[in-house]
Structure formats: C-alpha cells, structure tokens
Coordinates of C-alpha atoms and ligand atoms in Angstrom, one line a residue:
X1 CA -79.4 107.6 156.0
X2 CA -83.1 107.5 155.7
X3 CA -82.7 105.1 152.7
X4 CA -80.6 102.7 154.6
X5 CA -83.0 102.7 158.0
X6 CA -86.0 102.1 155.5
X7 CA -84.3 99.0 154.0
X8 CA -83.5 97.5 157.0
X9 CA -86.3 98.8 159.4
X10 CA -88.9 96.7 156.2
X11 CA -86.6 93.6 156.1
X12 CA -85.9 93.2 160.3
X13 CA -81.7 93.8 159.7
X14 CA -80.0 94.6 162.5
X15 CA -77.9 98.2 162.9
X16 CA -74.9 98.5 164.5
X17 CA -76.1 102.0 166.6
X18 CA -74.1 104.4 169.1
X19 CA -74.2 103.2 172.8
X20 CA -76.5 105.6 175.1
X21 CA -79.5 106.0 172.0
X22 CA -76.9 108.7 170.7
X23 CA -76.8 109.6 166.7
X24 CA -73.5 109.7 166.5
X25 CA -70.2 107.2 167.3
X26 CA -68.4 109.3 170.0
X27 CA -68.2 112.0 167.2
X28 CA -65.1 113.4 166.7
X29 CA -63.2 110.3 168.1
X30 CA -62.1 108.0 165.9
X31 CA -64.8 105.6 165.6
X32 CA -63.9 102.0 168.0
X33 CA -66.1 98.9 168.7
X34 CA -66.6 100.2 171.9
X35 CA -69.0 102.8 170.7
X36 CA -71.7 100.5 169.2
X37 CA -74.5 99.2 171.6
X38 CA -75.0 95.3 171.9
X39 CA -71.2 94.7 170.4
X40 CA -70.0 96.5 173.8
X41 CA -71.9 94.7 175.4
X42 CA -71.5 91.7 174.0
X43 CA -75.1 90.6 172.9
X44 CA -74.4 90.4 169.5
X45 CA -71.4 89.4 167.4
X46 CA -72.2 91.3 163.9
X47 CA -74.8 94.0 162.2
X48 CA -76.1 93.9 158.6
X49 CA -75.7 98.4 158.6
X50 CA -73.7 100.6 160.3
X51 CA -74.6 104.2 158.6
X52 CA -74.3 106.5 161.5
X53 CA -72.0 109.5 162.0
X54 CA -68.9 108.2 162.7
X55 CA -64.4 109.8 162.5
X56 CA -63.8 106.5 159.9
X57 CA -61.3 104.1 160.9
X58 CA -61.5 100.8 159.2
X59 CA -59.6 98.6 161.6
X60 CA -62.4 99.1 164.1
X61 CA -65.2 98.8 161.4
X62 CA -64.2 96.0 160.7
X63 CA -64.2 94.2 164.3
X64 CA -68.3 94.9 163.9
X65 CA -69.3 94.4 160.2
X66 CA -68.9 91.5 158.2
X67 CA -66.2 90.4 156.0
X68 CA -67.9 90.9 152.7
X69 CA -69.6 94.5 154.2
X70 CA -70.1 97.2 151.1
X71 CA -68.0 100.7 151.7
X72 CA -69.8 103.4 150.4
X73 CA -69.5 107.2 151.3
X74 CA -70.8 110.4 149.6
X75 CA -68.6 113.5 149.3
X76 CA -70.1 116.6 148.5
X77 CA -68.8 120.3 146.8
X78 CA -66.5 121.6 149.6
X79 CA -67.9 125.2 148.5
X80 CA -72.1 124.5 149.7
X81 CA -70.9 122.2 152.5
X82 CA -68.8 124.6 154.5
X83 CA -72.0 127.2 153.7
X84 CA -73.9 124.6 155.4
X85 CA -71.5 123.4 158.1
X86 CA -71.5 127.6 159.3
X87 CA -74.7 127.6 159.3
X88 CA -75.2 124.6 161.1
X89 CA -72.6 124.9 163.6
X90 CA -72.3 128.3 163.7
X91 CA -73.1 128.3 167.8
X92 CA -70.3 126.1 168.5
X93 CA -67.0 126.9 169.5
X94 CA -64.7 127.1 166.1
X95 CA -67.6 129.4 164.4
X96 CA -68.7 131.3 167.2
X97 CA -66.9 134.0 167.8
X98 CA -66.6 134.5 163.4
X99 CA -69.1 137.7 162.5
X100 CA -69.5 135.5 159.3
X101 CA -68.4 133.1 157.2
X102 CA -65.9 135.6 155.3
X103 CA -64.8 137.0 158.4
X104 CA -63.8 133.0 159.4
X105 CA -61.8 132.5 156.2
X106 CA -60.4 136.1 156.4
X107 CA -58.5 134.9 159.6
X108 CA -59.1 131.3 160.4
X109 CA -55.4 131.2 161.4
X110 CA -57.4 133.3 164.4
X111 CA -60.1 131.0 165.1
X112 CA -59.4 127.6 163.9
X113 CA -57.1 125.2 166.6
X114 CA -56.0 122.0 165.5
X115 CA -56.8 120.6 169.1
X116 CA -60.0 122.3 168.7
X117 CA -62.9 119.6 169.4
X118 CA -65.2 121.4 167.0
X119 CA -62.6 121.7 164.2
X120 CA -63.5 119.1 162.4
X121 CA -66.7 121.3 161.0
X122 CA -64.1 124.3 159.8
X123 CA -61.8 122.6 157.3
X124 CA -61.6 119.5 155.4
X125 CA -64.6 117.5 157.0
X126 CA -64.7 114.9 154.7
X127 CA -60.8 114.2 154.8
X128 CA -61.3 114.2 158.7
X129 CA -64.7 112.5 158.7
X130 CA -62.8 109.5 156.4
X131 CA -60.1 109.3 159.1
X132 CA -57.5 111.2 157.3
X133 CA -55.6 114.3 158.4
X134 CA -57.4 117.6 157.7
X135 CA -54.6 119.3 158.4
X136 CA -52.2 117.4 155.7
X137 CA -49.6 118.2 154.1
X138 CA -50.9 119.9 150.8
X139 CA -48.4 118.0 148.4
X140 CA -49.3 116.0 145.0
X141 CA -48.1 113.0 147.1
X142 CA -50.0 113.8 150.0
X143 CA -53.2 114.3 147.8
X144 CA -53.1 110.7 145.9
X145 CA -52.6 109.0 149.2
X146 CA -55.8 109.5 150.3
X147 CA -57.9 109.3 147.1
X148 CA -55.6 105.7 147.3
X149 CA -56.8 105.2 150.9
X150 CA -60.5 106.1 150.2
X151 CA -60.9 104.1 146.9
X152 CA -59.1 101.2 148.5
X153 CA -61.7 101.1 151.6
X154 CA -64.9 102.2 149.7
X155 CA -66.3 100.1 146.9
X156 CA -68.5 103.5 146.0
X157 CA -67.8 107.0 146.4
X158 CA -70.9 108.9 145.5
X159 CA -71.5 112.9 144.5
X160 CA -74.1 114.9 146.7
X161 CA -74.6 117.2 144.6
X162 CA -75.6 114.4 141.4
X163 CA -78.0 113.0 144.0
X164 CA -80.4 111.2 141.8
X165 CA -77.2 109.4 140.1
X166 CA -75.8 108.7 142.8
X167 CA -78.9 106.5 143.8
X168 CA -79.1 104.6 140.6
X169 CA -75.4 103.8 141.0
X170 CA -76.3 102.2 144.9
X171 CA -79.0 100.4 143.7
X172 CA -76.9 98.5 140.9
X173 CA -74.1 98.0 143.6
X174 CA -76.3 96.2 145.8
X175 CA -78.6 94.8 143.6
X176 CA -81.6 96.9 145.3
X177 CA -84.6 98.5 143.0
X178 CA -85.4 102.0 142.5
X179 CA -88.3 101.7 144.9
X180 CA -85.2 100.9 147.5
X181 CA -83.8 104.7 147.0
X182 CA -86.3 106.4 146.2
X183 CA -86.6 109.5 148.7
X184 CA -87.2 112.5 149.5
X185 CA -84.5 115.3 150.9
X186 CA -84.1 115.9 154.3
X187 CA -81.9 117.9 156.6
X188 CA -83.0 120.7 154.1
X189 CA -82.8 124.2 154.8
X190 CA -85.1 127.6 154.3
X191 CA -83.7 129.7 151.6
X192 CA -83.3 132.5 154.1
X193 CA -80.9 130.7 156.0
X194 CA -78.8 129.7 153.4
X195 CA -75.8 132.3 151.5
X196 CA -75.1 133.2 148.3
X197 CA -71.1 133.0 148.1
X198 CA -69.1 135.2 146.5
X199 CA -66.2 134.3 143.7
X200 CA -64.0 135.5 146.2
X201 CA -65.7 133.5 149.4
X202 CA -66.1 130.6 147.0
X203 CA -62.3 130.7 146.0
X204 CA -61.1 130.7 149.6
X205 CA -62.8 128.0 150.6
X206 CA -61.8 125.8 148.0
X207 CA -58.0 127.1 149.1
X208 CA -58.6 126.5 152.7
X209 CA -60.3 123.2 152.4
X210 CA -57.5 122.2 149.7
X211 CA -57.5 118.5 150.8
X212 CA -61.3 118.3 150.2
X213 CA -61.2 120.1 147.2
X214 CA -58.8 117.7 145.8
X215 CA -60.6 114.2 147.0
X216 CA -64.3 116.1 145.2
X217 CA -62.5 116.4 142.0
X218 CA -60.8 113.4 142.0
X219 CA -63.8 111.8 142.8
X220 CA -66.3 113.2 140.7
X221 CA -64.0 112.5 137.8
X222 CA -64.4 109.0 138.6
X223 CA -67.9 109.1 139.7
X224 CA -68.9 110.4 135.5
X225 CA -66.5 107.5 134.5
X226 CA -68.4 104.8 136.4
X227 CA -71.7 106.2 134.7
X228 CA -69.7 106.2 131.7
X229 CA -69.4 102.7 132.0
X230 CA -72.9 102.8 133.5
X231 CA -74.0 104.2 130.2
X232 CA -75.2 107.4 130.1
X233 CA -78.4 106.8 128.1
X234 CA -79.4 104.1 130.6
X235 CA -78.5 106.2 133.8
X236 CA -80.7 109.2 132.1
X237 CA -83.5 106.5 131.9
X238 CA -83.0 105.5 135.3
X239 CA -82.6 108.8 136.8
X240 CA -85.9 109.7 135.2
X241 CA -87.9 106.6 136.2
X242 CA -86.9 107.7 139.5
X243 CA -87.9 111.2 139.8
X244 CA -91.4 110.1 138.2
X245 CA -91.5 107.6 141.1
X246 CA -90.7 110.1 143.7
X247 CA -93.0 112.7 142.5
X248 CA -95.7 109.6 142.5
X249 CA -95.2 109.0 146.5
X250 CA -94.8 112.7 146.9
X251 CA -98.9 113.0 145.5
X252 CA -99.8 110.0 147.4
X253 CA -97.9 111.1 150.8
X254 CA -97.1 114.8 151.0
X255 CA -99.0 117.9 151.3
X256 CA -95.6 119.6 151.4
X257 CA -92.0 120.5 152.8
X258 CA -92.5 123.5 155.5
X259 CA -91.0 125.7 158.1
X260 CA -91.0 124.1 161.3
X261 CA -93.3 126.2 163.1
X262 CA -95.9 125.0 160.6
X263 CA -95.2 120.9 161.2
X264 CA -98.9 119.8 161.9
X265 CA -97.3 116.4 163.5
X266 CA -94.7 117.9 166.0
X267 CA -93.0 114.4 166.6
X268 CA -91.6 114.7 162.6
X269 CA -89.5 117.9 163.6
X270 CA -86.1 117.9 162.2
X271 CA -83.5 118.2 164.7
X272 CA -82.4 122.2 164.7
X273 CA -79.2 123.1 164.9
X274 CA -77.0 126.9 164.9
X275 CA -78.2 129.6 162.8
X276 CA -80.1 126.9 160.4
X277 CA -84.1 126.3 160.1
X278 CA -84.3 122.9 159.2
X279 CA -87.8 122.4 157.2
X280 CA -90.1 119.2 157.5
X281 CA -92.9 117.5 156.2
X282 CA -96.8 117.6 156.4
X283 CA -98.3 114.7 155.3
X284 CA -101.4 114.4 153.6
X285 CA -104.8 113.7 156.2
X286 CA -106.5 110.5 155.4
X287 CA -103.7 107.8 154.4
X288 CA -104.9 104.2 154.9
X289 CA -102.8 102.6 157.5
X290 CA -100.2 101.4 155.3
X291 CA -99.9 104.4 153.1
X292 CA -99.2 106.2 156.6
X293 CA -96.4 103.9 157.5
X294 CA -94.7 103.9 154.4
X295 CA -95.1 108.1 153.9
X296 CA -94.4 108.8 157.7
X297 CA -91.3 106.4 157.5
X298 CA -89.7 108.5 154.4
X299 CA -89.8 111.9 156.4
X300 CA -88.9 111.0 159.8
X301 CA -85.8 112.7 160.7
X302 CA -82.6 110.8 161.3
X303 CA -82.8 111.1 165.6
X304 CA -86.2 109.7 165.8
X305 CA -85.7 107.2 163.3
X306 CA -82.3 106.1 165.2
X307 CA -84.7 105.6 168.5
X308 CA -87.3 103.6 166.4
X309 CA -84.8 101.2 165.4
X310 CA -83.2 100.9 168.8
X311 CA -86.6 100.5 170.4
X312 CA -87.4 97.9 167.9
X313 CA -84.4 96.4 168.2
X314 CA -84.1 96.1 171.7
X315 CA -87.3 94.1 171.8
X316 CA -86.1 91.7 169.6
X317 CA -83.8 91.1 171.6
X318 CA -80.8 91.4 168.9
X319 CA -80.8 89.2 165.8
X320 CA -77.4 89.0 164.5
X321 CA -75.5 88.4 161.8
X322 CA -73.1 84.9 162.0
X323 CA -69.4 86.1 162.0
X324 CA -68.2 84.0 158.1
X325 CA -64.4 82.9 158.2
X326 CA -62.3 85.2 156.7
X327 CA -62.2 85.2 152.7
X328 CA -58.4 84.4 151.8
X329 CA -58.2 85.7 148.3
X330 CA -54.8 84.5 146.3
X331 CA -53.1 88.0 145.7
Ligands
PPS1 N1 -81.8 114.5 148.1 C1 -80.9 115.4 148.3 N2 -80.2 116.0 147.3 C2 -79.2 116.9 147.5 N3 -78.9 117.4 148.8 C3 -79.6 116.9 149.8 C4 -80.6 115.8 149.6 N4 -81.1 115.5 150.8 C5 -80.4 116.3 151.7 N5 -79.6 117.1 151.1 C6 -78.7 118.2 151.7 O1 -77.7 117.6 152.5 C7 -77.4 118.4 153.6 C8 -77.7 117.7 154.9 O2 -76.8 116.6 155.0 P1 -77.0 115.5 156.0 O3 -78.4 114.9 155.9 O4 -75.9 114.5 155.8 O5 -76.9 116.2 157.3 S1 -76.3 115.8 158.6 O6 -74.8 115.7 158.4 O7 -76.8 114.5 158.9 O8 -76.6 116.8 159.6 C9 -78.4 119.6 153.5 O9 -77.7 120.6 152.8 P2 -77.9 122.2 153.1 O10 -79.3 122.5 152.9 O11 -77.0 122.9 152.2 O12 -77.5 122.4 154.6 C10 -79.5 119.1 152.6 O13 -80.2 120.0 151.9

C-alpha cells in the first residue's frame, strides 16, 4: 500500500478513500460506492487508486474506478498468513477464547461461526477478501470457479512471499521504474511474536483453509509462468538491481527497523494490533529536507499515511478523474 500512496501522493492522483478518515471500506461488508468519501458525496465522479482494505465486489468497483482501471491483488502462503492473522487478531471475537492457534484448528467447529463478523480472519481470507465464499463447497468445480473469477477480474495476481518478483512484475504492468517499487517492509513483526508451526499445525491449516490453499497454488503456478515468459535471467537482473537500490535508500534513510518502544519519532508508530508487536523505523538525524520527505514517506505506516492523503486531498478540493465512455470491444 505504501508503494501505491507514494506514487500518487509525488504525482497529485486522487484516491478513492473510506468515508469517516477510516482505513478500511466498511470491512467485512462487501465493499459499495457508498463507502468511498467524495463519490458519496458526490464531489467527484472518478479516482486514479483505490488500494484500501476492502470484501472485493467488482460491480461496485467499478461504479468508482475508471473503465480501463488495472486489477491487481497479492495472495500469500495460507500457512504464515493464518500465523499472522492469530497473532494479529487474536483479541477479537473468533480467536479469543482459542488457548492457541492449535487449540483453534483442533476444534474450530467450536469457535468459528459462519455469521461470525470476525470470521473472515479464521479461514480462507483471501477467498473472502476477493468476494468469494470462504465457506465453499470444496469441489474440483468449485475450486476452478474462482481461480476463473479472480484471473478474469485481476490483470495480476502477485506472490507475498516472492516479494521482490512480484515488484518487478508491477512495474512492467504499469510501465512504472524500479525506483516506483522500491520499498521497504512494513506491518512487520518481532520474532518473539511470531510461531514456528509444526508439520502437523502446518498441515491443518492448509486442510482448513482448503479454498485458499487451492487459489496459492494455482496461482503461484502461474505467477513462475509469467516470469517464465518474463525471462528468468532478466527478472534475476531486475530483482537484484532492486535490492541494491533498496539497500542504497536504506544507508541514505534508515538507522534501523525497531521495537516500538524504541521509535525516536512517535508519530511513525505502526498501528498495534492483538498479541502482535509491530516494529518501525528510526531514521537517520540530519537528512536534508528532501532526503527527509522522501525517507519519512517510505516508513510511514498505512493509517497515517491514509490521513495525509485525505488531508491533502481535501484541500485540493478533489481533482478528479473524467468518467471515458465505455470501451465496446468486438467479442
Ligand atoms: N516486503 C515484504 N516482503 C514480505 N512480506 C512483507 C513485506 N512487507 C510486509 N510483509 C509482511 O506482510 C504482513 C503484513 O501484511 P499487510 O501489510 O498487508 O498487513 S495488513 O493486512 O495491512 O494489516 C506481515 O507479515 P507477518 O510479519 O507474518 O505478520 C509483514 O511482515
């Protein structure tokens, strides 16, 4: 998300953002045009982004964003994300009352309710988060439907957990430079609240989250064919150019990732959430002015980020985007 606010925060784009400065689009709703400031309200007819948290549903998506918008969504190793969603939301109702992650997948049939609100972090996130049914059918059938539904909607579907790939892939799909996604991580945890899983915790989650499971390997078997085509000696390249890029802003901007507690600027604190420390940035003392835009920019979590952009965007009182006429293609 950082990427995307960086890129339009430098060029002036507009972003389609929640109503009420919130991060998220009336999260677990189904997203709807009602949710997105200025559209609601009518000030402004279309946005250049819309990147925030959002239940998908592309017949409301596309009432805001423009005809020829890019789809692109990242899916990541059901296994480390439902380690990280416990960890995360392990305060709120689904996880709370689960002694641990094993003891949840021991006898979810106790704790998980499909009319749960906080389900949606407890199985298949990313088939609910794409506006599919997390609690499908588990059926061959039922499994290419919605790798048909996702790759019909999203013109990119990139891996997590092939990051730095993943960025090379974006910037040749939108023509951007490796400057453009270069970035550091965020939203990262300590080590000593993350879990090493089990074979056996590992397996069960891939069994319970079977509908994820299925859309990862589908999908990271036709991620490695795009950098197939790609070509893997130039993606290698790439990938490379852009580590040594982000270790050059790293010297120039960081003097390194720490506990909260130890933040020296406290408005750069990540958002905290369950049983998770969420680490931050120090920046180096001394930047020239735009050395200090440009570094403080790349570690500023996603909530404050969001209300820079709204602020900004407020005061600009809204540029927008001119609705195009439809595209009719001959099919
Ligand atoms: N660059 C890069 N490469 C690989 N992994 C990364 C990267 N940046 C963030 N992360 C990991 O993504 C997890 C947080 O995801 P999000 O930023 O989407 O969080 S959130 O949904 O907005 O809360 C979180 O995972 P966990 O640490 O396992 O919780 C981050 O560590």
């Amino acid at each position: 998300m950082n990427i995307l606010f960086r890129f339009g925060d430098l060029r002036n784009l507009s972003f389609a953002h929640p109503t009420n400065g919130n991060s998220q689009f009336s999260y677990p709703s189904y997203f709807s045009s009602r949710f997105v400031d200025a559209f609601y309200q009518g000030n402004c007819s279309m946005f250049h982004i819309m990147c925030q948290h959002m239940r998908f549903q592309l017949t409301e998506v596309e009432k805001v964003m423009p005809r020829d918008t890019f789809y692109f969504t990242i899916l990541r190793n059901p296994v480390s994300q439902m380690e990280s969603s416990f960890s995360y939301y392990k305060s709120i109702g689904v996880f709370s009352k689960a002694k641990s992650l094993e003891d949840f997948l021991h006898n979810a049939s106790r704790y998980y309710e499909i009319k749960g609100l906080s389900r949606s972090y407890a199985k298949n996130l990313m088939t609910f988060d794409l506006g599919l049914n997390p609690d499908g059918i588990l059926s061959t059938k039922q499994f290419q439907l919605n790798w048909r539904t996702v790759e019909t909607v999203f013109d990119l579907v990139l891996i997590t957990d092939y990051f730095d790939e993943s960025l090379v892939l974006l910037k040749d799909a939108l023509c951007w430079t490796l400057e453009d996604v270069a970035s550091f991580p965020l939203n990262t945890r300590t080590n000593s609240t993350k879990k090493n899983l089990s074979e056996e915790t590992q397996d069960m989650i891939k069994s319970w989250n079977a509908l994820d499971w299925q859309l990862y390997i589908y999908f990271n078997h036709s991620f490695w064919n795009r950098v197939e085509i790609y070509g893997r000696k130039r993606m290698q390249r790439e990938v490379e150019e852009l580590r040594k890029l982000r270790a050059n802003i790293s010297m120039t901007c960081l003097e390194g990732e720490v506990d909260p507690a130890n933040l020296q600027d406290k408005s750069l604190k990540p958002y905290q959430s369950g049983i998770a420390r969420i680490l931050g940035y120090n920046l180096k003392p001394g930047l020239g002015p735009a050395d200090k835009l440009l570094c403080q920019r790349m570690v500023t979590p996603e909530l404050q980020y969001t209300h820079l952009l709204v602020q900004k965007q407020k005061q600009s009182k809204y540029y927008c985007v001119e609705k195009k006429e439809p595209v009719t293609k001959n099919l």
